[in-house]
CSV table of C-alpha atoms in Angstrom, one decimal:
chain,number,residue,atom,x,y,z
A,774,UNK,CA,-29.8,-27.3,12.7
A,775,UNK,CA,-27.9,-30.4,13.8
A,776,UNK,CA,-25.3,-29.8,11.1
A,777,UNK,CA,-24.8,-26.3,12.4
A,778,UNK,CA,-24.1,-27.6,15.9
A,779,UNK,CA,-21.7,-30.1,14.5
A,780,UNK,CA,-19.8,-27.4,12.6
A,781,UNK,CA,-19.6,-25.2,15.7
A,782,UNK,CA,-18.3,-28.1,17.7
A,783,UNK,CA,-15.6,-28.8,15.2
A,784,UNK,CA,-14.5,-25.2,15.1
A,785,UNK,CA,-14.3,-25.1,18.9
A,786,UNK,CA,-12.4,-28.3,19.0
A,787,UNK,CA,-9.9,-27.0,16.4
A,788,UNK,CA,-9.5,-23.8,18.5
A,789,UNK,CA,-8.7,-25.8,21.6
A,790,UNK,CA,-6.2,-28.0,19.8
A,791,UNK,CA,-4.5,-25.0,18.3
A,792,UNK,CA,-4.1,-23.5,21.8
A,793,UNK,CA,-2.7,-26.7,23.1
A,794,UNK,CA,-0.3,-27.0,20.2
A,795,UNK,CA,0.9,-23.4,20.7
A,796,UNK,CA,1.5,-24.0,24.4
A,797,UNK,CA,3.6,-27.0,23.6
A,798,UNK,CA,5.7,-25.0,21.2
A,799,UNK,CA,6.1,-22.1,23.6
A,800,UNK,CA,3.6,-19.8,22.0
A,801,UNK,CA,4.1,-16.1,21.5
A,802,UNK,CA,1.4,-13.9,22.8
A,803,UNK,CA,0.8,-10.2,23.7
A,804,UNK,CA,1.0,-9.0,27.3
A,805,UNK,CA,0.6,-5.6,28.8
A,806,UNK,CA,3.6,-3.1,28.5
A,807,UNK,CA,5.8,-3.4,31.6
A,808,UNK,CA,4.9,-7.0,32.2
A,809,UNK,CA,8.0,-9.1,33.1
A,810,UNK,CA,7.6,-11.2,30.1
A,811,UNK,CA,7.1,-8.3,27.7
A,812,UNK,CA,9.6,-8.0,24.8
A,813,UNK,CA,10.7,-4.4,24.3
A,814,UNK,CA,11.0,-3.2,20.7
A,815,UNK,CA,12.9,-0.2,22.0
A,816,UNK,CA,15.8,-2.6,22.7
A,817,UNK,CA,16.3,-2.8,18.9
A,818,UNK,CA,16.2,0.9,18.3
A,819,UNK,CA,12.7,0.8,16.9
A,820,UNK,CA,10.6,4.1,17.0
A,821,UNK,CA,7.9,4.5,19.5
A,822,UNK,CA,4.4,4.0,18.2
A,823,UNK,CA,3.5,7.7,18.5
A,824,UNK,CA,6.6,8.5,16.4
A,825,UNK,CA,5.7,6.3,13.5
A,826,UNK,CA,5.1,8.3,10.3
A,827,UNK,CA,1.8,7.2,8.7
A,828,UNK,CA,2.2,9.4,5.6
A,829,UNK,CA,4.7,7.3,3.6
A,830,UNK,CA,6.0,3.8,3.4
A,831,UNK,CA,9.6,4.9,3.6
A,832,UNK,CA,11.8,7.9,3.9
A,833,UNK,CA,11.7,10.8,1.4
A,834,UNK,CA,13.1,13.8,3.3
A,835,UNK,CA,12.9,16.1,0.2
A,836,UNK,CA,9.2,15.4,-0.1
A,837,UNK,CA,8.6,16.0,3.7
A,838,UNK,CA,10.5,19.3,3.6
A,839,UNK,CA,8.5,20.5,0.6
A,840,UNK,CA,5.2,19.3,2.0
A,841,UNK,CA,5.8,21.2,5.2
A,842,UNK,CA,6.7,24.3,3.2
A,843,UNK,CA,3.7,24.1,0.9
A,844,UNK,CA,1.2,23.5,3.8
A,845,UNK,CA,2.8,26.2,6.0
A,846,UNK,CA,3.0,28.9,3.3
A,847,UNK,CA,0.2,27.7,1.0
A,848,UNK,CA,2.6,28.4,-1.9
A,849,UNK,CA,2.6,25.6,-4.5
A,850,UNK,CA,5.9,26.5,-6.1
A,851,UNK,CA,8.0,24.2,-3.9
A,852,UNK,CA,5.9,21.2,-5.1
A,853,UNK,CA,6.1,22.4,-8.7
A,854,UNK,CA,9.9,22.6,-8.5
A,855,UNK,CA,10.3,19.2,-6.8
A,856,UNK,CA,8.2,17.4,-9.4
A,857,UNK,CA,10.0,19.1,-12.2
A,858,UNK,CA,13.3,17.8,-10.9
A,859,UNK,CA,12.0,14.2,-10.3
A,860,UNK,CA,12.5,11.6,-13.0
A,861,UNK,CA,9.3,11.5,-15.1
A,862,UNK,CA,9.1,7.8,-15.5
A,863,UNK,CA,10.3,6.7,-12.1
A,864,UNK,CA,8.5,5.3,-9.1
A,865,UNK,CA,9.4,8.3,-6.9
A,866,UNK,CA,7.5,10.8,-9.0
A,867,UNK,CA,4.4,8.8,-8.8
A,868,UNK,CA,4.7,8.5,-5.0
A,869,UNK,CA,5.3,12.3,-4.7
A,870,UNK,CA,2.2,13.1,-6.8
A,871,UNK,CA,0.1,10.8,-4.6
A,872,UNK,CA,1.5,12.5,-1.5
A,873,UNK,CA,0.8,16.1,-2.8
A,874,UNK,CA,-2.7,15.1,-3.9
A,875,UNK,CA,-3.4,13.3,-0.6
A,876,UNK,CA,-2.2,16.3,1.4
A,877,UNK,CA,-4.5,18.6,-0.5
A,878,UNK,CA,-7.4,16.2,-0.1
A,879,UNK,CA,-6.8,15.9,3.7
A,880,UNK,CA,-6.6,19.7,4.1
A,881,UNK,CA,-9.9,20.0,2.3
A,882,UNK,CA,-11.5,17.4,4.6
A,883,UNK,CA,-10.2,19.2,7.7
A,884,UNK,CA,-11.2,22.7,6.4
A,885,UNK,CA,-14.1,22.3,3.9
A,886,UNK,CA,-14.6,26.1,3.9
A,887,UNK,CA,-17.5,28.2,4.7
A,888,UNK,CA,-18.6,31.8,5.0
A,889,UNK,CA,-15.4,33.9,5.2
A,890,UNK,CA,-13.2,30.8,5.4
A,891,UNK,CA,-10.7,29.6,2.8
A,892,UNK,CA,-11.0,25.9,2.1
A,893,UNK,CA,-8.1,23.6,2.7
A,894,UNK,CA,-5.9,22.7,-0.3
A,895,UNK,CA,-6.3,26.1,-1.8
A,896,UNK,CA,-2.6,26.0,-3.0
A,897,UNK,CA,-3.5,23.3,-5.5
A,898,UNK,CA,-6.3,25.4,-7.0
A,899,UNK,CA,-3.9,28.3,-7.3
A,900,UNK,CA,-1.3,26.1,-8.9
A,901,UNK,CA,-3.8,25.0,-11.6
A,902,UNK,CA,-5.0,28.5,-12.1
A,903,UNK,CA,-1.6,30.2,-12.4
A,904,UNK,CA,0.2,27.3,-14.2
A,905,UNK,CA,-2.4,25.6,-16.3
A,906,UNK,CA,0.2,24.1,-18.6
A,907,UNK,CA,2.3,22.6,-15.9
A,908,UNK,CA,2.3,18.8,-16.2
A,909,UNK,CA,3.1,18.2,-12.6
A,910,UNK,CA,0.2,20.3,-11.3
A,911,UNK,CA,-2.2,18.7,-13.8
A,912,UNK,CA,-1.2,15.2,-12.6
A,913,UNK,CA,-1.6,16.2,-8.9
A,914,UNK,CA,-5.0,17.6,-9.7
A,915,UNK,CA,-6.1,14.4,-11.4
A,916,UNK,CA,-5.0,12.3,-8.5
A,917,UNK,CA,-6.6,14.7,-6.1
A,918,UNK,CA,-10.0,14.2,-7.8
A,919,UNK,CA,-9.5,10.4,-7.7
A,920,UNK,CA,-8.8,10.5,-3.9
A,921,UNK,CA,-11.7,12.8,-3.3
A,922,UNK,CA,-14.0,10.3,-5.1
A,923,UNK,CA,-12.9,7.4,-2.9
A,924,UNK,CA,-12.9,9.4,0.3
A,925,UNK,CA,-16.1,11.3,0.0
A,926,UNK,CA,-18.5,9.3,-2.1
A,927,UNK,CA,-19.7,5.7,-2.4
A,928,UNK,CA,-18.8,3.7,-5.5
A,929,UNK,CA,-21.9,3.2,-7.6
A,930,UNK,CA,-23.6,6.5,-6.6
A,931,UNK,CA,-24.1,9.5,-8.9
A,932,UNK,CA,-21.8,11.6,-6.8
A,933,UNK,CA,-19.0,9.1,-7.1
A,934,UNK,CA,-19.5,8.8,-10.9
A,935,UNK,CA,-19.5,12.5,-11.4
A,936,UNK,CA,-16.2,13.0,-9.5
A,937,UNK,CA,-14.6,10.1,-11.3
A,938,UNK,CA,-15.7,11.4,-14.7
A,939,UNK,CA,-14.1,14.8,-13.8
A,940,UNK,CA,-11.0,12.9,-12.8
A,941,UNK,CA,-11.0,11.0,-16.1
A,942,UNK,CA,-11.1,14.3,-18.0
A,943,UNK,CA,-8.3,15.7,-15.8
A,944,UNK,CA,-6.2,12.6,-16.7
A,945,UNK,CA,-6.6,13.3,-20.4
A,946,UNK,CA,-5.5,16.9,-19.9
A,947,UNK,CA,-2.4,15.8,-17.9
A,948,UNK,CA,-1.5,13.3,-20.6
A,949,UNK,CA,-1.7,16.0,-23.3
A,950,UNK,CA,0.7,18.2,-21.4
A,951,UNK,CA,3.3,15.3,-21.1
A,952,UNK,CA,2.9,12.7,-23.9
A,953,UNK,CA,5.7,10.4,-22.6
A,954,UNK,CA,4.6,10.6,-18.9
A,955,UNK,CA,3.0,7.4,-17.6
A,956,UNK,CA,1.6,9.0,-14.5
A,957,UNK,CA,-1.7,10.4,-16.0
A,958,UNK,CA,-2.5,6.9,-17.2
A,959,UNK,CA,-1.5,5.3,-13.9
A,960,UNK,CA,-4.0,7.7,-12.2
A,961,UNK,CA,-6.6,6.7,-14.7
A,962,UNK,CA,-6.2,3.0,-13.6
A,963,UNK,CA,-8.1,4.0,-10.4
A,964,UNK,CA,-10.7,5.7,-12.5
A,965,UNK,CA,-11.1,2.6,-14.6
A,966,UNK,CA,-11.6,0.5,-11.5
A,967,UNK,CA,-14.1,2.9,-10.0
A,968,UNK,CA,-16.1,3.4,-13.2
A,969,UNK,CA,-15.8,-0.3,-14.3
A,970,UNK,CA,-14.1,0.1,-17.6
A,971,UNK,CA,-14.9,-2.9,-20.0
A,972,UNK,CA,-11.8,-5.2,-20.1
A,973,UNK,CA,-11.0,-4.2,-23.7
A,974,UNK,CA,-10.9,-0.5,-22.7
A,975,UNK,CA,-8.8,-1.3,-19.6
A,976,UNK,CA,-6.3,-3.3,-21.6
A,977,UNK,CA,-5.9,-0.4,-24.0
A,978,UNK,CA,-5.2,1.9,-21.1
A,979,UNK,CA,-2.7,-0.7,-19.7
A,980,UNK,CA,-0.8,-0.8,-23.1
A,981,UNK,CA,-0.3,2.9,-22.9
A,982,UNK,CA,1.5,2.5,-19.6
A,983,UNK,CA,3.6,-0.5,-20.8
A,984,UNK,CA,4.7,1.6,-23.8
A,985,UNK,CA,6.0,4.3,-21.4
A,986,UNK,CA,7.1,2.4,-18.3
A,987,UNK,CA,6.9,-1.4,-18.7
A,988,UNK,CA,8.4,-2.2,-15.3
A,989,UNK,CA,6.7,0.4,-13.2
A,990,UNK,CA,5.8,-1.3,-9.9
A,991,UNK,CA,3.3,1.3,-8.8
A,992,UNK,CA,1.4,0.9,-12.0
A,993,UNK,CA,1.3,-2.8,-11.7
A,994,UNK,CA,-0.1,-2.6,-8.1
A,995,UNK,CA,-2.8,-0.2,-9.3
A,996,UNK,CA,-3.7,-2.5,-12.2
A,997,UNK,CA,-3.8,-5.5,-10.0
A,998,UNK,CA,-6.8,-4.0,-8.1
A,999,UNK,CA,-8.9,-4.1,-11.3
A,1000,UNK,CA,-8.2,-7.8,-11.9
A,1001,UNK,CA,-9.1,-8.8,-8.2
A,1002,UNK,CA,-12.1,-10.7,-7.4
A,1003,UNK,CA,-13.6,-7.9,-5.4
A,1004,UNK,CA,-13.6,-5.6,-8.4
A,1005,UNK,CA,-13.8,-6.7,-12.0
A,1006,UNK,CA,-11.8,-9.9,-12.2
A,1007,UNK,CA,-11.3,-13.1,-10.2
A,1008,UNK,CA,-8.7,-14.8,-8.1
A,1009,UNK,CA,-7.4,-16.6,-11.2
A,1010,UNK,CA,-7.1,-13.4,-13.3
A,1011,UNK,CA,-5.4,-11.5,-10.5
A,1012,UNK,CA,-2.9,-14.4,-9.9
A,1013,UNK,CA,-2.3,-14.7,-13.7
A,1014,UNK,CA,-1.6,-10.9,-14.0
A,1015,UNK,CA,0.8,-11.0,-11.0
A,1016,UNK,CA,2.6,-14.1,-12.1
A,1017,UNK,CA,3.0,-12.8,-15.7
A,1018,UNK,CA,4.5,-9.5,-14.3
A,1019,UNK,CA,6.9,-11.5,-12.1
A,1020,UNK,CA,8.0,-13.8,-15.0
A,1021,UNK,CA,8.9,-10.9,-17.3
A,1022,UNK,CA,10.6,-8.8,-14.5
A,1023,UNK,CA,14.2,-7.9,-15.3
A,1024,UNK,CA,16.8,-8.6,-12.6
A,1025,UNK,CA,16.7,-6.1,-9.9
A,1026,UNK,CA,13.0,-5.4,-10.4
A,1027,UNK,CA,10.5,-5.6,-7.6
A,1028,UNK,CA,7.9,-7.0,-9.9
A,1029,UNK,CA,9.0,-10.4,-8.7
A,1030,UNK,CA,7.0,-9.6,-5.5
A,1031,UNK,CA,3.7,-9.1,-7.4
A,1032,UNK,CA,2.3,-12.6,-6.5
A,1033,UNK,CA,2.5,-11.8,-2.8
A,1034,UNK,CA,0.2,-8.8,-3.4
A,1035,UNK,CA,-2.2,-10.9,-5.3
A,1036,UNK,CA,-2.3,-13.4,-2.4
A,1037,UNK,CA,-2.9,-10.6,0.1
A,1038,UNK,CA,-5.8,-9.2,-2.0
A,1039,UNK,CA,-7.5,-12.7,-1.8
A,1040,UNK,CA,-6.9,-13.7,1.8
A,1041,UNK,CA,-9.9,-15.5,3.3
A,1042,UNK,CA,-11.9,-13.3,5.7
A,1043,UNK,CA,-12.0,-16.2,8.1
A,1044,UNK,CA,-9.0,-18.6,8.2
A,1045,UNK,CA,-9.5,-21.8,10.2
A,1046,UNK,CA,-6.4,-23.5,8.8
A,1047,UNK,CA,-3.4,-22.9,11.1
A,1048,UNK,CA,-0.9,-23.7,8.4
A,1049,UNK,CA,-2.3,-21.4,5.8
A,1050,UNK,CA,0.6,-19.0,6.0
A,1051,UNK,CA,3.0,-21.8,5.5
A,1052,UNK,CA,1.1,-23.2,2.5
A,1053,UNK,CA,2.8,-23.7,-0.8
A,1054,UNK,CA,1.1,-20.7,-2.5
A,1055,UNK,CA,2.0,-18.4,0.3
A,1056,UNK,CA,5.6,-19.7,0.7
A,1057,UNK,CA,6.3,-19.4,-3.0
A,1058,UNK,CA,5.0,-15.8,-3.1
A,1059,UNK,CA,7.0,-14.9,0.0
A,1060,UNK,CA,10.2,-16.3,-1.4
A,1061,UNK,CA,9.6,-14.3,-4.6
A,1062,UNK,CA,9.2,-11.1,-2.6
A,1063,UNK,CA,12.3,-11.9,-0.5
A,1064,UNK,CA,14.3,-12.4,-3.7
A,1065,UNK,CA,12.9,-9.1,-5.1
A,1066,UNK,CA,14.0,-7.0,-2.1
A,1067,UNK,CA,17.4,-8.7,-2.0
A,1068,UNK,CA,18.1,-8.0,-5.7
A,1069,UNK,CA,16.6,-4.6,-6.0
A,1070,UNK,CA,18.7,-1.4,-5.7
A,1071,UNK,CA,18.9,0.0,-2.2
A,1072,UNK,CA,17.4,3.3,-3.4
A,1073,UNK,CA,14.3,1.8,-5.0
A,1074,UNK,CA,11.4,3.7,-3.4
A,1075,UNK,CA,9.1,0.6,-3.9
A,1076,UNK,CA,11.2,-1.6,-1.6
A,1077,UNK,CA,9.4,-0.3,1.5
A,1078,UNK,CA,6.0,-1.4,0.1
A,1079,UNK,CA,7.3,-4.9,-0.4
A,1080,UNK,CA,9.0,-5.1,3.0
A,1081,UNK,CA,5.9,-3.9,4.8
A,1082,UNK,CA,3.8,-6.7,3.3
A,1083,UNK,CA,6.6,-9.2,4.0
A,1084,UNK,CA,6.4,-8.3,7.7
A,1085,UNK,CA,2.7,-9.2,7.7
A,1086,UNK,CA,3.2,-12.6,6.1
A,1087,UNK,CA,6.4,-13.5,7.9
A,1088,UNK,CA,4.9,-12.8,11.3
A,1089,UNK,CA,1.8,-14.7,10.4
A,1090,UNK,CA,4.0,-17.6,9.3
A,1091,UNK,CA,6.0,-17.3,12.5
A,1092,UNK,CA,9.3,-16.7,10.6
A,1093,UNK,CA,10.5,-14.3,13.3
A,1094,UNK,CA,14.1,-13.7,12.3
A,1095,UNK,CA,13.2,-12.9,8.7
A,1096,UNK,CA,10.4,-10.6,9.9
A,1097,UNK,CA,13.0,-8.8,12.2
A,1098,UNK,CA,15.3,-8.3,9.2
A,1099,UNK,CA,12.5,-6.5,7.3
A,1100,UNK,CA,11.5,-4.4,10.3
A,1101,UNK,CA,15.1,-3.2,10.7
A,1102,UNK,CA,14.9,-1.8,7.1
A,1103,UNK,CA,11.5,-0.1,7.3
A,1104,UNK,CA,10.8,0.9,10.9
A,1105,UNK,CA,9.7,4.4,11.4
A,1106,UNK,CA,7.2,4.6,8.5
A,1107,UNK,CA,3.9,2.8,8.2
A,1108,UNK,CA,2.2,4.4,5.2
A,1109,UNK,CA,1.8,1.1,3.2
A,1110,UNK,CA,-0.3,-2.0,3.0
A,1111,UNK,CA,-1.4,-3.7,5.1
A,1112,UNK,CA,-1.3,-1.1,7.8
A,1113,UNK,CA,-3.1,1.6,5.9
A,1114,UNK,CA,-6.3,-0.6,5.8
A,1115,UNK,CA,-6.5,-0.1,9.5
A,1116,UNK,CA,-8.2,2.8,11.3
A,1117,UNK,CA,-4.9,3.2,13.2
A,1118,UNK,CA,-2.0,2.1,11.0
A,1119,UNK,CA,0.6,2.8,13.6
A,1120,UNK,CA,-1.1,0.7,16.2
A,1121,UNK,CA,-1.6,-2.2,13.8
A,1122,UNK,CA,2.1,-2.1,12.7
A,1123,UNK,CA,3.2,-1.9,16.4
A,1124,UNK,CA,1.3,-5.1,17.2
A,1125,UNK,CA,3.0,-7.0,14.4
A,1126,UNK,CA,6.3,-5.6,15.4
A,1127,UNK,CA,5.8,-6.6,19.0
A,1128,UNK,CA,4.9,-10.1,17.9
A,1129,UNK,CA,8.0,-10.3,15.8
A,1130,UNK,CA,10.3,-9.2,18.7
A,1131,UNK,CA,8.6,-11.6,21.1
A,1132,UNK,CA,8.8,-14.5,18.7
A,1133,UNK,CA,12.5,-13.7,17.9
A,1134,UNK,CA,13.4,-13.6,21.6
A,1135,UNK,CA,11.4,-16.7,22.4
A,1136,UNK,CA,13.6,-18.6,19.9
A,1137,UNK,CA,16.9,-17.4,21.4
A,1138,UNK,CA,17.2,-14.1,19.5
A,1139,UNK,CA,18.4,-10.8,21.0
A,1140,UNK,CA,19.6,-7.4,19.8
A,1141,UNK,CA,23.1,-8.8,19.8
A,1142,UNK,CA,22.2,-11.7,17.4
A,1143,UNK,CA,20.4,-9.5,14.9
A,1144,UNK,CA,22.5,-8.5,11.8
A,1145,UNK,CA,22.8,-4.8,11.3
């Protein structure tokens, strides 16, 4: 009991010292909107919180237009045509398949159907019935089942296992329809995590993806989850996987940012070390991610994922100007880690954005000094 009291006293002392230190440095804190000391994100042209798009990490107007059409008309053919015209092995096709599957899953959740009522997501069922040989529809259906398992059932239960087994079979069907397509195997990575594939079986699945799309960032992020400590690996295995991906990344690839995602997945739940976000492991991972976004092509759809995570780490590390540079590139969309882990992604993002603006201005920055 005495040891417990000593530990509590040390924690409280550390907290007090941290506040004193921050006051001496001119600490940045949140105040109510309209307060004279409040920094206004609108001065930088940032979107209002209620205007933030929580569906995607970055812009894809073609996808938004087609999603709106499909959901308004319940006609799947727009989605079918968009996927048919999207590069099979590219990142954007994987993102679009996730978006269509997510839209159908959300519709079903909102309208589960009943007596005399058509369930939501009916357009996906019609798509599979009318075009059973369409590879795009098969991939969307497989991803839909995966998302249904995670959203409606608890891992480890019979219900979860049954849906995941159905998803596994759907992945196999989708793979047969498009032998060179990596997407069915990328979808199966989530099945492997949920069902707990043995490592040998998981590695065989991973090799199939590497044969088809060795530098696919979305696939690497999905595989990283399996190797994390909270699933079927450890901190060391996750770091090793991420660092190996970064080491073999070709110039212009965002795989150099993989270590930052590994660090994020293993953040301590309670952090009592004020300098953690300036530690060597975090700093090295942040620099790798900054290098990745600076060297990647401007149209790389995975850039937004990396930039969103950079905002989180740069704000935590009080690197205000660098955080502002990332915000200028991604503002308006919040459908990415870490915001999607929150019950209100837009509000979570808005807090970090406000801190970045306040920190930037507290250190002499202004809209005029920010590069455009």
